[in-house]
Amino acid sequence: MSKTKPYSAMVVIFTIALLSISSLGSASAAPDMREYGPFHGVSADSGTCGNEWANDKFNRYFTVSTTPNLDGTYTVILEYRQAKFETIAGPSPGACDLGNNATVGAGIKGQFSGTFTIIVSGGTYNAAAKPGPGTTAASFVPEVFGPTATFAIPAFSLEYSTANNGSWTNSSSGNSGDITGTR
């Protein structure tokens, strides 16, 4: 049985540390990101019954991966921040998913946040693009990636909450909860 010399252990530790540092350096190959926004917006919000259940006010932010994915597409994350809603009387947002005929009264206020993953195809990122006020996903993509660019939204998740009337998640992986009742 041989004994390990103290300096051999130090060489091993030093080598592992060096490899760790060099692998961190290769992480810089990650795509550059650029954020655009805020873009102020207002819109009606539809629930699972197809009705408009709330009026929304929000800021949109787009975070772009400026380097194309391996398949030539680009990934954009649309995020809603400083987002608020006020309910419209009628079926609750989750009523038809839950099959409970629940309703929501007018004037309930709450907050929401969320993201949409947008995959852009058929375009090229233009770093000089300057999207204008009120920019939406439909206008952002051709403004930043060119007129031939198209997009798909494979995933989204929005979280709505109120102080006393519940919370609702509207997501591409499934909805949950509900906002019901009156003020």
Short mmCIF file of C-alpha atoms in Angstrom, two decimals:
data_model
loop_
_atom_site.label_atom_id
_atom_site.label_comp_id
_atom_site.label_asym_id
_atom_site.label_seq_id
_atom_site.Cartn_x
_atom_site.Cartn_y
_atom_site.Cartn_z
CA MET A 1 0.00 0.00 0.00
CA SER A 2 1.49 3.34 -1.00
CA LYS A 3 0.95 6.62 0.72
CA THR A 4 -0.21 9.65 -1.24
CA LYS A 5 2.16 12.53 -0.95
CA PRO A 6 0.52 15.77 0.28
CA TYR A 7 1.52 17.69 -2.83
CA SER A 8 -0.23 15.12 -5.11
CA ALA A 9 -3.54 15.86 -3.41
CA MET A 10 -2.89 19.56 -3.92
CA VAL A 11 -2.20 18.97 -7.63
CA VAL A 12 -5.49 17.07 -7.96
CA ILE A 13 -7.41 19.86 -6.19
CA PHE A 14 -5.70 22.52 -8.32
CA THR A 15 -6.48 20.58 -11.53
CA ILE A 16 -10.15 20.21 -10.57
CA ALA A 17 -10.34 23.94 -9.77
CA LEU A 18 -8.73 24.81 -13.11
CA LEU A 19 -11.15 22.57 -15.02
CA SER A 20 -14.08 24.15 -13.17
CA ILE A 21 -12.91 27.64 -14.06
CA SER A 22 -12.36 26.74 -17.70
CA SER A 23 -15.81 25.15 -17.94
CA LEU A 24 -17.28 28.38 -16.54
CA GLY A 25 -15.54 30.22 -19.35
CA SER A 26 -17.32 28.08 -21.92
CA ALA A 27 -20.64 29.10 -20.36
CA SER A 28 -20.06 32.52 -21.92
CA ALA A 29 -21.12 30.89 -25.18
CA ALA A 30 -24.70 31.33 -23.92
CA PRO A 31 -26.71 33.66 -26.14
CA ASP A 32 -26.73 37.39 -25.48
CA MET A 33 -30.03 38.72 -24.16
CA ARG A 34 -31.63 42.09 -24.81
CA GLU A 35 -34.71 43.50 -23.10
CA TYR A 36 -37.23 45.83 -24.75
CA GLY A 37 -39.92 47.67 -22.82
CA PRO A 38 -41.94 48.74 -21.06
CA PHE A 39 -44.76 48.86 -23.59
CA HIS A 40 -47.97 50.00 -21.89
CA GLY A 41 -51.11 48.13 -22.79
CA VAL A 42 -54.77 47.69 -21.97
CA SER A 43 -57.04 44.91 -23.13
CA ALA A 44 -60.06 42.84 -22.26
CA ASP A 45 -59.27 39.40 -20.84
CA SER A 46 -61.22 36.30 -21.82
CA GLY A 47 -62.09 33.39 -19.56
CA THR A 48 -62.67 29.71 -20.23
CA CYS A 49 -66.28 30.34 -21.33
CA GLY A 50 -65.05 32.72 -24.05
CA ASN A 51 -66.50 35.77 -22.30
CA GLU A 52 -64.57 38.86 -21.32
CA TRP A 53 -64.20 38.63 -17.54
CA ALA A 54 -61.77 41.50 -16.83
CA ASN A 55 -60.14 44.62 -18.19
CA ASP A 56 -56.34 44.51 -17.92
CA LYS A 57 -53.69 47.27 -17.66
CA PHE A 58 -50.05 46.21 -17.88
CA ASN A 59 -46.51 46.76 -19.09
CA ARG A 60 -45.07 44.33 -21.63
CA TYR A 61 -41.36 43.51 -21.71
CA PHE A 62 -39.71 41.40 -24.39
CA THR A 63 -36.44 39.62 -23.67
CA VAL A 64 -34.75 38.44 -26.87
CA SER A 65 -32.06 35.84 -27.28
CA THR A 66 -30.04 37.71 -29.92
CA THR A 67 -28.23 34.55 -31.03
CA PRO A 68 -30.31 32.08 -33.06
CA ASN A 69 -31.05 28.63 -31.70
CA LEU A 70 -29.39 25.65 -33.42
CA ASP A 71 -32.43 25.28 -35.70
CA GLY A 72 -32.23 28.95 -36.81
CA THR A 73 -35.19 30.12 -34.69
CA TYR A 74 -35.01 32.77 -32.00
CA THR A 75 -36.50 32.65 -28.51
CA VAL A 76 -38.33 35.65 -27.10
CA ILE A 77 -39.90 35.84 -23.63
CA LEU A 78 -42.85 38.22 -23.31
CA GLU A 79 -43.36 39.18 -19.68
CA TYR A 80 -46.24 41.10 -18.09
CA ARG A 81 -45.21 43.35 -15.19
CA GLN A 82 -46.97 46.04 -13.15
CA ALA A 83 -50.15 44.31 -14.31
CA LYS A 84 -53.61 44.91 -12.84
CA PHE A 85 -57.13 43.89 -13.69
CA GLU A 86 -60.70 44.82 -12.82
CA THR A 87 -63.48 42.30 -13.29
CA ILE A 88 -66.51 42.54 -15.56
CA ALA A 89 -69.73 40.93 -14.27
CA GLY A 90 -70.44 37.51 -15.76
CA PRO A 91 -69.03 33.98 -15.78
CA SER A 92 -65.84 33.67 -13.72
CA PRO A 93 -62.57 33.10 -15.59
CA GLY A 94 -62.45 29.39 -14.72
CA ALA A 95 -66.19 28.63 -14.81
CA CYS A 96 -66.24 26.49 -17.96
CA ASP A 97 -63.07 24.56 -17.07
CA LEU A 98 -64.54 23.76 -13.67
CA GLY A 99 -68.10 23.25 -14.95
CA ASN A 100 -69.40 25.08 -11.89
CA ASN A 101 -71.31 27.99 -13.51
CA ALA A 102 -69.48 30.33 -11.10
CA THR A 103 -69.81 34.06 -11.62
CA VAL A 104 -67.79 37.12 -10.76
CA GLY A 105 -69.14 40.58 -9.99
CA ALA A 106 -68.01 43.81 -11.58
CA GLY A 107 -65.29 45.95 -10.03
CA ILE A 108 -63.11 43.39 -8.23
CA LYS A 109 -59.51 44.53 -8.53
CA GLY A 110 -56.42 42.38 -8.58
CA GLN A 111 -52.94 41.90 -9.95
CA PHE A 112 -51.44 39.51 -12.44
CA SER A 113 -48.10 38.55 -13.90
CA GLY A 114 -46.99 36.07 -16.46
CA THR A 115 -44.89 35.07 -19.42
CA PHE A 116 -45.29 33.82 -22.97
CA THR A 117 -42.50 31.91 -24.70
CA ILE A 118 -42.35 33.01 -28.33
CA ILE A 119 -40.40 31.10 -30.99
CA VAL A 120 -39.57 33.23 -34.03
CA SER A 121 -38.91 31.60 -37.43
CA GLY A 122 -38.00 32.97 -40.85
CA GLY A 123 -36.39 36.18 -39.66
CA THR A 124 -33.09 37.70 -38.60
CA TYR A 125 -32.54 39.68 -35.42
CA ASN A 126 -32.08 43.41 -36.06
CA ALA A 127 -30.28 45.06 -33.11
CA ALA A 128 -31.10 48.53 -34.49
CA ALA A 129 -34.89 47.96 -34.38
CA LYS A 130 -36.83 50.32 -32.15
CA PRO A 131 -40.35 49.02 -31.46
CA GLY A 132 -42.86 51.78 -30.79
CA PRO A 133 -45.37 52.46 -28.01
CA GLY A 134 -48.13 49.88 -27.55
CA THR A 135 -46.01 47.13 -29.11
CA THR A 136 -47.64 43.67 -29.01
CA ALA A 137 -46.21 40.26 -29.91
CA ALA A 138 -47.82 40.56 -33.34
CA SER A 139 -46.05 43.88 -34.02
CA PHE A 140 -42.80 43.14 -32.14
CA VAL A 141 -41.80 40.12 -34.22
CA PRO A 142 -41.81 41.81 -37.68
CA GLU A 143 -40.32 45.03 -36.24
CA VAL A 144 -37.36 43.22 -34.65
CA PHE A 145 -36.96 40.16 -36.92
CA GLY A 146 -38.19 41.48 -40.28
CA PRO A 147 -41.39 41.23 -42.33
CA THR A 148 -40.92 37.55 -43.25
CA ALA A 149 -40.65 36.43 -39.61
CA THR A 150 -43.42 34.31 -38.15
CA PHE A 151 -43.93 33.14 -34.58
CA ALA A 152 -45.51 30.47 -32.43
CA ILE A 153 -46.30 30.50 -28.71
CA PRO A 154 -45.61 27.00 -27.35
CA ALA A 155 -45.94 27.94 -23.68
CA PHE A 156 -47.52 30.58 -21.48
CA SER A 157 -48.51 31.08 -17.86
CA LEU A 158 -50.49 33.92 -16.27
CA GLU A 159 -51.17 34.20 -12.52
CA TYR A 160 -54.11 36.35 -11.37
CA SER A 161 -54.83 37.15 -7.71
CA THR A 162 -57.24 39.21 -5.64
CA ALA A 163 -57.32 40.12 -1.96
CA ASN A 164 -60.58 38.27 -1.20
CA ASN A 165 -61.98 36.62 -4.32
CA GLY A 166 -59.45 33.93 -5.11
CA SER A 167 -56.75 33.41 -7.67
CA TRP A 168 -56.63 31.88 -11.12
CA THR A 169 -53.80 30.44 -13.20
CA ASN A 170 -54.25 30.46 -16.97
CA SER A 171 -51.51 28.29 -18.45
CA SER A 172 -50.66 26.24 -21.51
CA SER A 173 -50.10 23.32 -19.13
CA GLY A 174 -53.59 23.72 -17.63
CA ASN A 175 -55.73 26.19 -15.72
CA SER A 176 -56.37 26.13 -11.99
CA GLY A 177 -58.28 28.08 -9.36
CA ASP A 178 -60.92 30.72 -10.05
CA ILE A 179 -61.89 34.28 -9.20
CA THR A 180 -65.50 34.47 -8.05
CA GLY A 181 -68.00 36.41 -5.98
CA THR A 182 -68.64 40.09 -5.57
CA ARG A 183 -66.76 42.91 -3.91
#
